[in-house]
Coordinates of C-alpha atoms in Angstrom, one line a residue:
Chain A
M1411 CA 14.4 -2.2 28.6
I1412 CA 13.6 -6.3 27.4
D1413 CA 11.3 -4.3 25.3
I1414 CA 13.8 -2.6 23.2
Y1415 CA 15.7 -5.8 22.5
L1416 CA 12.3 -7.6 21.4
I1417 CA 11.9 -4.5 19.1
C1418 CA 15.4 -5.2 17.9
I1419 CA 14.9 -8.8 17.6
E1420 CA 11.5 -8.6 15.5
L1421 CA 13.4 -5.5 13.3
L1422 CA 16.0 -8.1 12.6
I1423 CA 13.6 -11.1 11.8
C1424 CA 11.7 -9.0 9.3
M1425 CA 14.5 -7.7 7.3
T1426 CA 16.1 -11.0 7.4
I1427 CA 13.2 -12.7 6.1
I1428 CA 12.7 -10.0 3.3
P1429 CA 15.2 -10.6 1.0
I1430 CA 15.2 -14.6 1.6
I1431 CA 11.6 -14.7 0.2
Y1432 CA 12.7 -12.1 -2.5
K1433 CA 15.2 -14.4 -3.3
K1434 CA 13.2 -17.7 -3.2
Y1435 CA 10.0 -16.7 -4.6
Q1436 CA 10.6 -13.3 -6.2
T1437 CA 7.9 -10.4 -6.2
E1438 CA 5.2 -12.9 -5.8
G1439 CA 6.5 -13.8 -2.5
L1440 CA 6.9 -10.2 -1.4
Y1441 CA 3.4 -9.3 -2.0
I1442 CA 2.5 -12.3 0.1
Y1443 CA 4.9 -10.9 2.8
S1444 CA 3.3 -7.9 2.8
I1445 CA 0.1 -9.2 3.3
V1446 CA 0.9 -11.5 6.2
A1447 CA 2.9 -8.8 7.7
F1448 CA -0.2 -6.5 7.7
I1449 CA -2.2 -9.1 8.9
L1450 CA 0.1 -9.1 12.1
S1451 CA 0.4 -5.8 12.1
N1452 CA -3.2 -5.3 12.8
V1453 CA -3.6 -7.6 15.7
M1454 CA -0.1 -6.6 17.4
S1455 CA -1.3 -2.7 17.0
L1456 CA -3.8 -3.7 19.7
K1457 CA -1.2 -4.0 22.1
I1458 CA 0.3 -1.1 23.9
I1459 CA 3.8 -0.9 25.6
S1460 CA 5.9 1.5 27.8
L1461 CA 8.9 2.8 26.6
S1462 CA 10.1 4.7 29.2
S1463 CA 7.7 7.4 29.9
F1464 CA 6.2 7.1 26.1
E1465 CA 3.5 4.8 25.1
L1466 CA 4.0 2.8 22.3
N1467 CA 1.4 0.8 19.9
L1468 CA 2.9 -2.3 18.8
G1469 CA 3.3 -3.5 15.3
I1470 CA 4.9 -0.7 13.9
V1471 CA 7.9 -2.9 12.9
L1472 CA 5.9 -5.1 10.9
F1473 CA 4.1 -2.2 9.2
T1474 CA 7.0 -0.6 8.0
S1475 CA 8.4 -3.8 6.8
S1476 CA 5.3 -3.7 4.3
F1477 CA 6.3 -0.6 2.8
I1478 CA 10.3 -1.9 2.7
A1479 CA 8.6 -5.3 1.1
S1480 CA 6.9 -2.8 -1.1
N1481 CA 9.8 -0.5 -2.3
I1482 CA 11.7 -3.2 -3.5
I1483 CA 8.6 -4.3 -5.6
I1484 CA 8.6 -0.9 -7.0
Q1485 CA 12.5 -1.2 -7.6
K1486 CA 12.4 -4.1 -9.5
K1487 CA 8.7 -4.0 -11.2
G1488 CA 7.3 0.3 -10.9
Y1489 CA 4.7 2.1 -9.5
E1490 CA 1.8 0.4 -11.4
E1491 CA 2.4 -2.9 -9.2
I1492 CA 1.8 -0.9 -5.7
K1493 CA -2.1 -0.7 -6.7
K1494 CA -2.3 -4.3 -7.1
L1495 CA -0.8 -4.7 -3.9
V1496 CA -2.7 -2.2 -1.8
L1497 CA -5.9 -3.8 -3.0
F1498 CA -4.7 -7.2 -1.9
I1499 CA -3.5 -5.8 1.7
V1500 CA -6.6 -4.0 2.4
V1501 CA -8.8 -6.6 1.1
S1502 CA -7.3 -9.3 3.1
S1503 CA -7.2 -7.3 6.4
I1504 CA -10.9 -6.5 6.2
V1505 CA -11.7 -10.2 5.7
S1506 CA -9.0 -10.9 8.4
F1507 CA -10.9 -8.6 10.6
G1508 CA -14.4 -10.1 9.7
C1509 CA -13.3 -13.6 10.7
L1510 CA -11.7 -12.9 13.8
Y1511 CA -14.1 -10.3 15.3
L1512 CA -17.2 -12.5 14.1
T1513 CA -15.6 -15.6 15.5
S1514 CA -15.2 -13.9 19.1
L1515 CA -18.8 -13.3 19.0
I1516 CA -19.8 -17.1 18.6
D1517 CA -20.5 -18.9 22.1
S1518 CA -17.2 -20.4 23.6
S1519 CA -16.6 -23.8 24.6
N1520 CA -16.2 -24.8 28.4
I1521 CA -12.9 -26.6 27.1
N1522 CA -9.9 -24.3 27.5
N1523 CA -12.5 -21.3 28.6
F1524 CA -9.9 -19.2 29.9
T1525 CA -8.0 -18.8 26.5
N1526 CA -11.7 -18.7 24.5
R1527 CA -12.6 -15.6 26.9
S1528 CA -9.3 -14.0 26.6
F1529 CA -9.7 -14.1 23.0
D1530 CA -13.1 -12.9 22.9
N1531 CA -11.8 -9.7 25.1
I1532 CA -8.7 -9.3 22.5
F1533 CA -11.1 -8.4 19.5
D1534 CA -14.0 -6.7 21.3
G1535 CA -13.7 -3.0 20.8
S1536 CA -11.0 -3.2 18.6
A1537 CA -12.5 -1.9 15.7
R1538 CA -11.1 1.5 15.7
I1539 CA -7.5 0.7 15.9
Y1540 CA -7.9 -1.8 13.0
F1541 CA -9.8 0.9 11.2
A1542 CA -7.1 3.5 11.7
N1543 CA -4.4 0.9 10.6
I1544 CA -6.1 -0.1 7.4
V1545 CA -6.7 3.4 6.3
T1546 CA -3.2 4.3 6.9
M1547 CA -1.9 1.7 4.6
L1548 CA -4.4 2.6 2.0
Y1549 CA -3.1 5.7 1.8
F1550 CA 0.3 6.0 2.5
L1551 CA 1.6 3.1 1.0
I1552 CA 0.1 4.3 -2.4
L1553 CA 1.5 8.2 -1.4
N1554 CA 5.1 6.1 -0.8
G1555 CA 5.0 4.2 -3.9
K1556 CA 4.6 7.8 -5.9
L1557 CA 7.3 9.4 -4.3
Y1558 CA 10.1 6.3 -4.0
Y1559 CA 9.5 6.1 -7.7
Y1560 CA 9.6 9.8 -8.4
L1561 CA 12.9 9.7 -6.2
K1562 CA 14.2 6.5 -8.2
K1563 CA 13.7 8.3 -11.3
E1564 CA 15.5 11.2 -10.3
K1565 CA 18.3 10.0 -8.5
N1566 CA 18.3 6.4 -9.3
K1567 CA 20.0 5.7 -5.6
V1568 CA 18.1 3.1 -3.3
W1569 CA 19.1 4.7 -0.2
I1570 CA 18.0 8.4 -1.2
S1571 CA 14.7 6.9 -2.5
N1572 CA 14.0 4.7 0.6
L1573 CA 15.1 7.2 3.3
F1574 CA 13.4 10.4 2.0
S1575 CA 10.3 8.9 1.4
G1576 CA 10.4 6.9 4.6
I1577 CA 11.0 10.2 6.4
I1578 CA 8.2 12.0 5.2
I1579 CA 5.6 9.2 4.7
Q1580 CA 6.1 7.5 8.0
F1581 CA 5.5 10.7 9.9
L1582 CA 2.2 11.3 7.9
A1583 CA 1.3 7.5 8.5
S1584 CA 2.1 7.8 12.7
C1585 CA -0.1 10.9 12.5
S1586 CA -3.0 9.5 10.3
F1587 CA -2.9 6.3 12.6
L1588 CA -2.7 7.9 16.1
I1589 CA -5.2 10.6 15.2
I1590 CA -7.6 8.1 13.6
A1591 CA -7.4 5.8 16.5
Y1592 CA -7.2 8.0 19.8
A1593 CA -8.8 11.3 18.4
I1594 CA -11.4 12.4 21.4
I1595 CA -10.5 9.3 23.9
K1596 CA -6.8 10.5 24.6
E1597 CA -5.6 14.0 25.3
P1598 CA -3.7 16.0 22.4
I1599 CA -0.4 16.2 24.2
D1600 CA -0.8 12.3 24.7
I1601 CA -1.4 11.7 20.9
I1602 CA 1.7 14.2 20.3
K1603 CA 3.7 12.2 22.4
L1604 CA 2.5 8.9 20.8
I1605 CA 3.2 9.9 17.4
I1606 CA 6.9 11.2 18.5
I1607 CA 7.9 7.5 19.7
R1608 CA 6.0 5.9 16.7
Y1609 CA 7.8 7.7 14.1
L1610 CA 11.0 7.2 16.1
V1611 CA 10.6 3.5 15.3
S1612 CA 9.4 3.4 12.1
L1613 CA 12.2 5.6 11.0
I1614 CA 14.9 3.4 12.7
T1615 CA 13.0 0.4 10.4
V1616 CA 13.1 2.6 7.2
I1617 CA 16.7 3.3 7.9
I1618 CA 17.7 -0.3 8.5
G1619 CA 15.2 -1.0 5.8
T1620 CA 18.0 0.0 3.5
I1621 CA 20.1 -3.0 3.7
P1622 CA 17.4 -5.4 2.5
I1623 CA 16.3 -3.3 -0.5
Y1624 CA 19.8 -2.7 -1.1
I1625 CA 20.7 -6.6 -1.1
S1626 CA 17.7 -7.5 -2.8
S1627 CA 18.3 -4.9 -5.9
K1628 CA 21.9 -7.0 -6.1
F1629 CA 19.9 -10.3 -6.9
K1630 CA 19.6 -10.8 -10.8
I1631 CA 16.1 -12.4 -11.0
D1632 CA 12.6 -11.6 -11.9
Chain B
M256 CA -27.0 -16.2 16.9
N257 CA -24.3 -18.5 16.4
I258 CA -25.9 -20.2 13.5
I259 CA -26.3 -16.6 11.7
I260 CA -22.5 -15.9 12.4
L261 CA -21.1 -19.4 10.9
L262 CA -23.6 -19.3 7.9
S263 CA -22.0 -15.4 7.2
L264 CA -18.6 -16.8 7.8
L265 CA -19.2 -19.8 5.8
I266 CA -20.7 -17.2 2.5
M267 CA -17.7 -14.9 2.8
S268 CA -15.1 -17.7 2.5
L269 CA -16.9 -19.1 -0.3
L270 CA -17.7 -15.9 -2.0
A271 CA -13.9 -15.1 -1.3
T272 CA -12.8 -18.5 -2.9
Y273 CA -15.3 -18.1 -5.8
L274 CA -13.3 -14.2 -6.6
C275 CA -9.9 -15.4 -6.6
N276 CA -10.5 -18.6 -8.8
K277 CA -12.3 -16.7 -11.4
Y278 CA -10.8 -13.0 -11.4
L279 CA -7.2 -13.5 -10.0
K280 CA -6.6 -17.1 -11.2
K281 CA -3.3 -18.6 -9.6
F282 CA -1.8 -15.7 -7.7
G283 CA -5.3 -15.2 -6.4
L284 CA -5.6 -18.6 -5.1
I285 CA -2.2 -18.5 -3.5
C286 CA -3.2 -15.5 -1.4
L287 CA -6.5 -17.1 -0.7
F288 CA -4.4 -19.9 0.6
I289 CA -1.7 -18.4 2.5
V290 CA -4.3 -15.6 3.8
S291 CA -6.6 -18.4 5.1
S292 CA -3.9 -20.6 6.6
I293 CA -2.7 -17.4 8.9
I294 CA -6.2 -16.6 9.7
S295 CA -6.5 -20.2 10.4
F296 CA -3.9 -20.1 12.6
L297 CA -5.2 -17.0 14.7
L298 CA -8.8 -18.8 15.2
T299 CA -7.0 -22.0 16.4
F300 CA -6.6 -20.8 19.9
K301 CA -10.5 -20.3 20.3
Y302 CA -12.7 -23.5 20.8
T303 CA -16.6 -22.8 20.0
T304 CA -19.9 -24.6 20.9
F305 CA -22.5 -25.6 18.3
F306 CA -25.4 -27.4 19.7
N307 CA -23.3 -28.8 22.5
I308 CA -20.8 -30.2 20.3
N309 CA -17.1 -28.3 21.2
Y310 CA -15.1 -27.9 17.9
N311 CA -12.3 -25.6 16.9
A312 CA -13.2 -22.3 15.7
N313 CA -11.0 -22.4 12.7
S314 CA -12.9 -24.8 11.2
I315 CA -14.3 -22.9 7.9
T316 CA -11.0 -20.9 7.1
F317 CA -9.0 -24.2 7.9
V318 CA -11.5 -25.9 5.0
T319 CA -11.1 -22.5 2.9
M320 CA -7.4 -23.4 3.0
L321 CA -7.4 -26.9 1.6
T322 CA -10.0 -26.0 -1.1
A323 CA -7.4 -23.3 -2.2
L324 CA -5.0 -26.2 -2.1
Y325 CA -7.3 -28.5 -4.2
L326 CA -7.7 -25.9 -6.8
L327 CA -4.2 -24.9 -7.4
L328 CA -3.5 -28.9 -7.4
E329 CA -5.8 -29.1 -10.6
N330 CA -3.9 -26.7 -12.8
N331 CA -0.6 -26.8 -11.3
S332 CA 2.4 -28.9 -11.2
K333 CA 3.4 -30.7 -7.9
K334 CA 6.8 -29.0 -7.8
E335 CA 5.2 -25.7 -8.0
I336 CA 2.5 -26.5 -5.2
N337 CA 5.6 -27.7 -3.0
K338 CA 7.1 -24.5 -3.5
I339 CA 3.8 -22.6 -2.3
V340 CA 3.4 -25.0 0.7
N341 CA 6.9 -24.3 1.8
L342 CA 6.2 -20.6 1.6
N343 CA 3.2 -20.9 3.8
F344 CA 5.4 -22.9 6.5
I345 CA 7.9 -20.2 6.2
L346 CA 5.3 -17.5 6.9
T347 CA 3.4 -19.6 9.3
I348 CA 6.9 -20.1 11.6
F349 CA 7.4 -16.2 10.9
T350 CA 3.8 -15.8 12.6
C351 CA 4.2 -18.1 15.1
V352 CA 7.4 -16.0 16.2
I353 CA 6.0 -12.6 16.2
L354 CA 2.9 -14.2 18.4
Y355 CA 5.4 -15.4 20.8
I356 CA 7.5 -12.3 20.7
L357 CA 3.9 -10.1 21.0
S358 CA 2.9 -12.2 24.2
I359 CA 6.0 -11.2 25.9
Y360 CA 6.4 -7.5 25.6
T361 CA 5.7 -6.0 28.7
Q362 CA 2.3 -4.1 28.4
S363 CA 1.7 -0.6 29.4
I364 CA -0.3 -0.2 32.9
N365 CA -3.7 1.3 31.4
D366 CA -3.5 -1.7 28.7
T367 CA -6.1 -4.5 29.2
I368 CA -5.8 -6.1 25.9
G369 CA -1.8 -7.1 26.4
I370 CA -3.2 -9.2 29.5
N371 CA -5.6 -10.9 27.1
I372 CA -2.9 -11.8 24.3
K373 CA -0.4 -13.1 26.7
N374 CA -3.3 -15.2 28.0
V375 CA -3.9 -16.3 24.5
F376 CA -0.2 -16.8 23.2
F377 CA 2.0 -17.0 25.7
Y378 CA 0.1 -19.9 28.1
N379 CA -0.9 -21.8 25.0
Y380 CA 2.7 -21.9 23.6
R381 CA 2.0 -25.8 22.9
I382 CA -0.6 -24.4 19.8
L383 CA 2.2 -22.2 18.5
I384 CA 4.4 -25.1 17.6
A385 CA 1.3 -27.7 16.8
Y386 CA -0.6 -25.4 14.1
P387 CA 2.9 -25.3 11.7
I388 CA 3.4 -28.9 11.9
S389 CA 0.8 -30.6 11.9
T390 CA -0.5 -27.9 8.8
Y391 CA 2.6 -28.4 7.0
F392 CA 2.4 -32.2 7.1
S393 CA -1.0 -32.5 6.3
Q394 CA -0.8 -30.2 3.4
R395 CA 2.3 -32.6 2.1
V396 CA 0.6 -35.3 2.3
L397 CA -2.6 -33.8 0.6
I398 CA -0.8 -33.1 -2.5
E399 CA 0.7 -36.9 -2.5
I400 CA -3.0 -38.4 -2.0
Y401 CA -5.0 -35.9 -3.8
Q402 CA -3.5 -36.3 -7.3
E403 CA -3.4 -40.2 -6.5
I404 CA -7.2 -40.4 -6.1
K405 CA -7.9 -38.0 -8.8
K406 CA -6.4 -40.6 -11.3
L407 CA -8.5 -43.3 -9.5
Y408 CA -11.9 -41.0 -9.7
D409 CA -11.8 -38.2 -12.0
N410 CA -14.5 -36.3 -9.9
I411 CA -13.8 -33.2 -8.1
F412 CA -16.2 -34.1 -5.1
I413 CA -15.1 -37.5 -4.7
S414 CA -11.4 -36.6 -4.9
T415 CA -11.8 -33.5 -2.1
V416 CA -14.3 -35.6 0.3
T417 CA -11.8 -38.7 0.1
T418 CA -8.8 -36.8 0.2
Y419 CA -10.3 -34.5 3.4
L420 CA -11.2 -38.1 5.4
V421 CA -7.3 -38.9 5.4
I422 CA -6.1 -35.5 5.5
G423 CA -8.2 -33.9 8.4
L424 CA -8.0 -37.3 10.5
I425 CA -4.2 -36.9 10.6
N426 CA -4.3 -33.0 11.0
A427 CA -6.5 -33.0 14.0
I428 CA -4.7 -36.1 15.6
M429 CA -1.5 -34.6 15.4
Y430 CA -2.8 -31.3 16.4
I431 CA -4.9 -31.8 19.5
L432 CA -2.6 -34.1 20.9
I433 CA 0.6 -31.8 20.6
S434 CA -1.4 -29.2 21.9
Y435 CA -3.1 -30.9 24.7
L436 CA -1.8 -34.1 25.5
N437 CA -1.2 -34.2 29.4
L438 CA -3.7 -31.2 29.6
L439 CA -6.6 -32.6 28.9
N440 CA -8.0 -36.3 29.8
V441 CA -8.3 -38.9 26.8
S442 CA -11.9 -38.8 26.8
N443 CA -12.1 -35.0 25.9
I444 CA -9.0 -35.1 23.6
I445 CA -10.8 -38.0 21.5
K446 CA -14.3 -35.8 21.6
L447 CA -12.2 -32.9 20.5
I448 CA -10.5 -34.7 17.6
L449 CA -13.9 -36.5 16.4
S450 CA -15.9 -33.2 16.9
T451 CA -13.4 -30.8 15.1
Y452 CA -13.1 -33.5 12.5
M453 CA -16.8 -34.0 11.9
M454 CA -17.7 -30.2 11.7
R455 CA -14.8 -29.6 9.1
L456 CA -15.9 -32.9 6.9
I457 CA -19.6 -31.0 7.0
I458 CA -18.0 -27.9 5.6
T459 CA -15.5 -30.1 3.0
I460 CA -18.8 -31.8 1.7
I461 CA -20.6 -28.1 1.4
Y462 CA -17.2 -26.7 -0.4
S463 CA -17.0 -30.0 -2.7
L464 CA -20.6 -29.5 -3.9
Y465 CA -19.8 -25.9 -4.9
L466 CA -16.7 -26.7 -6.2
T467 CA -18.2 -29.5 -8.3
L468 CA -21.0 -26.3 -9.6
I469 CA -18.4 -24.1 -10.4
T470 CA -16.2 -26.5 -12.5
A471 CA -19.6 -27.8 -14.2
K472 CA -19.8 -24.3 -15.3
K473 CA -16.3 -24.2 -17.0
V474 CA -16.7 -27.4 -18.8
K475 CA -20.0 -26.2 -20.4
K476 CA -17.9 -22.8 -21.5

């Protein structure tokens, strides 16, 4: 039960910080938020929790919040900006993984030995999950941008654009991440269970994410 | 092996600094500054050894972060830089909270990484507090000092190295005291402060020579 509360707290923090950063630092702040959220999402996705009988890779709230931030950027600056955002996110994720992985290979000191060894174990064999997260972000952030922009042009309603793009893209992103990360390692039925719970959490994040997009659209900046 | 890894990390950081400065200008440097600060935060939990000297594993990324700040200070006003440093502080606090939340989730029965995550982020909660405070404080002092030194000596090598001599010491003392006071004995604390400070000083000197090279090319053009 405590894990559900923690997911709610994480969600609340992300959805509060997005409009604050947008108000103070405009779209540049959102770019940087998305990059940081994705780097943290990569680290979090290495941990798996159990929600009743379902398993879930963490980091999904931060992952989806990057999509919310990108939707605000599209809302304000158009679709072309997303290509730049994707480039920044992917490059910084690869660099961060390189730094963390290479550092885990360096000989540890005897000081704080217990922590040093645990640190090395976190990033040992984590490449596949990292790769799955980065590839998913690379393709589906662009796809989400296209769909969101199309819906915005057609209907010009924040909630329609956000919800419809979220419902489709988050399902595809959940499938993509889990298939790349766990195909062959896990049974197909386990992967389907993982997809269902991941999609459910991301869908809740997308629904609540409509609020920061709506609030941000009311700010008269940029 | 250690030397090869350290060299590849250093080359990767120098290349990132060069590319961000040359092609992406201000926004690229802001990204470099904040991303290296976050990576530095994640790496700060590990201590590595190099010829029997123990130092913090984030030394290279920490100096990269400071270098991005020096480059930003060259072309932007103090007010703008203070705003960027504040954004970095907000995001390090955000990272700190997220890492702590991550460590208190109950991991699944089959998950072994979750236990290691708890060992790193939960039991070292003092580091989670020490890093944002020490980094924010040293960055604010850096902004003040760098511009004063720049007025006295208009040479990027002297300005960056002299600024580091002050900032590096303040940061290392603050960070290690908050993180390890009462946990390690005094002699180990002093050794850690000095070794981390010296390691970062060497990297700063390499970086400063590199910066002199980049800026000299710009002047020629």
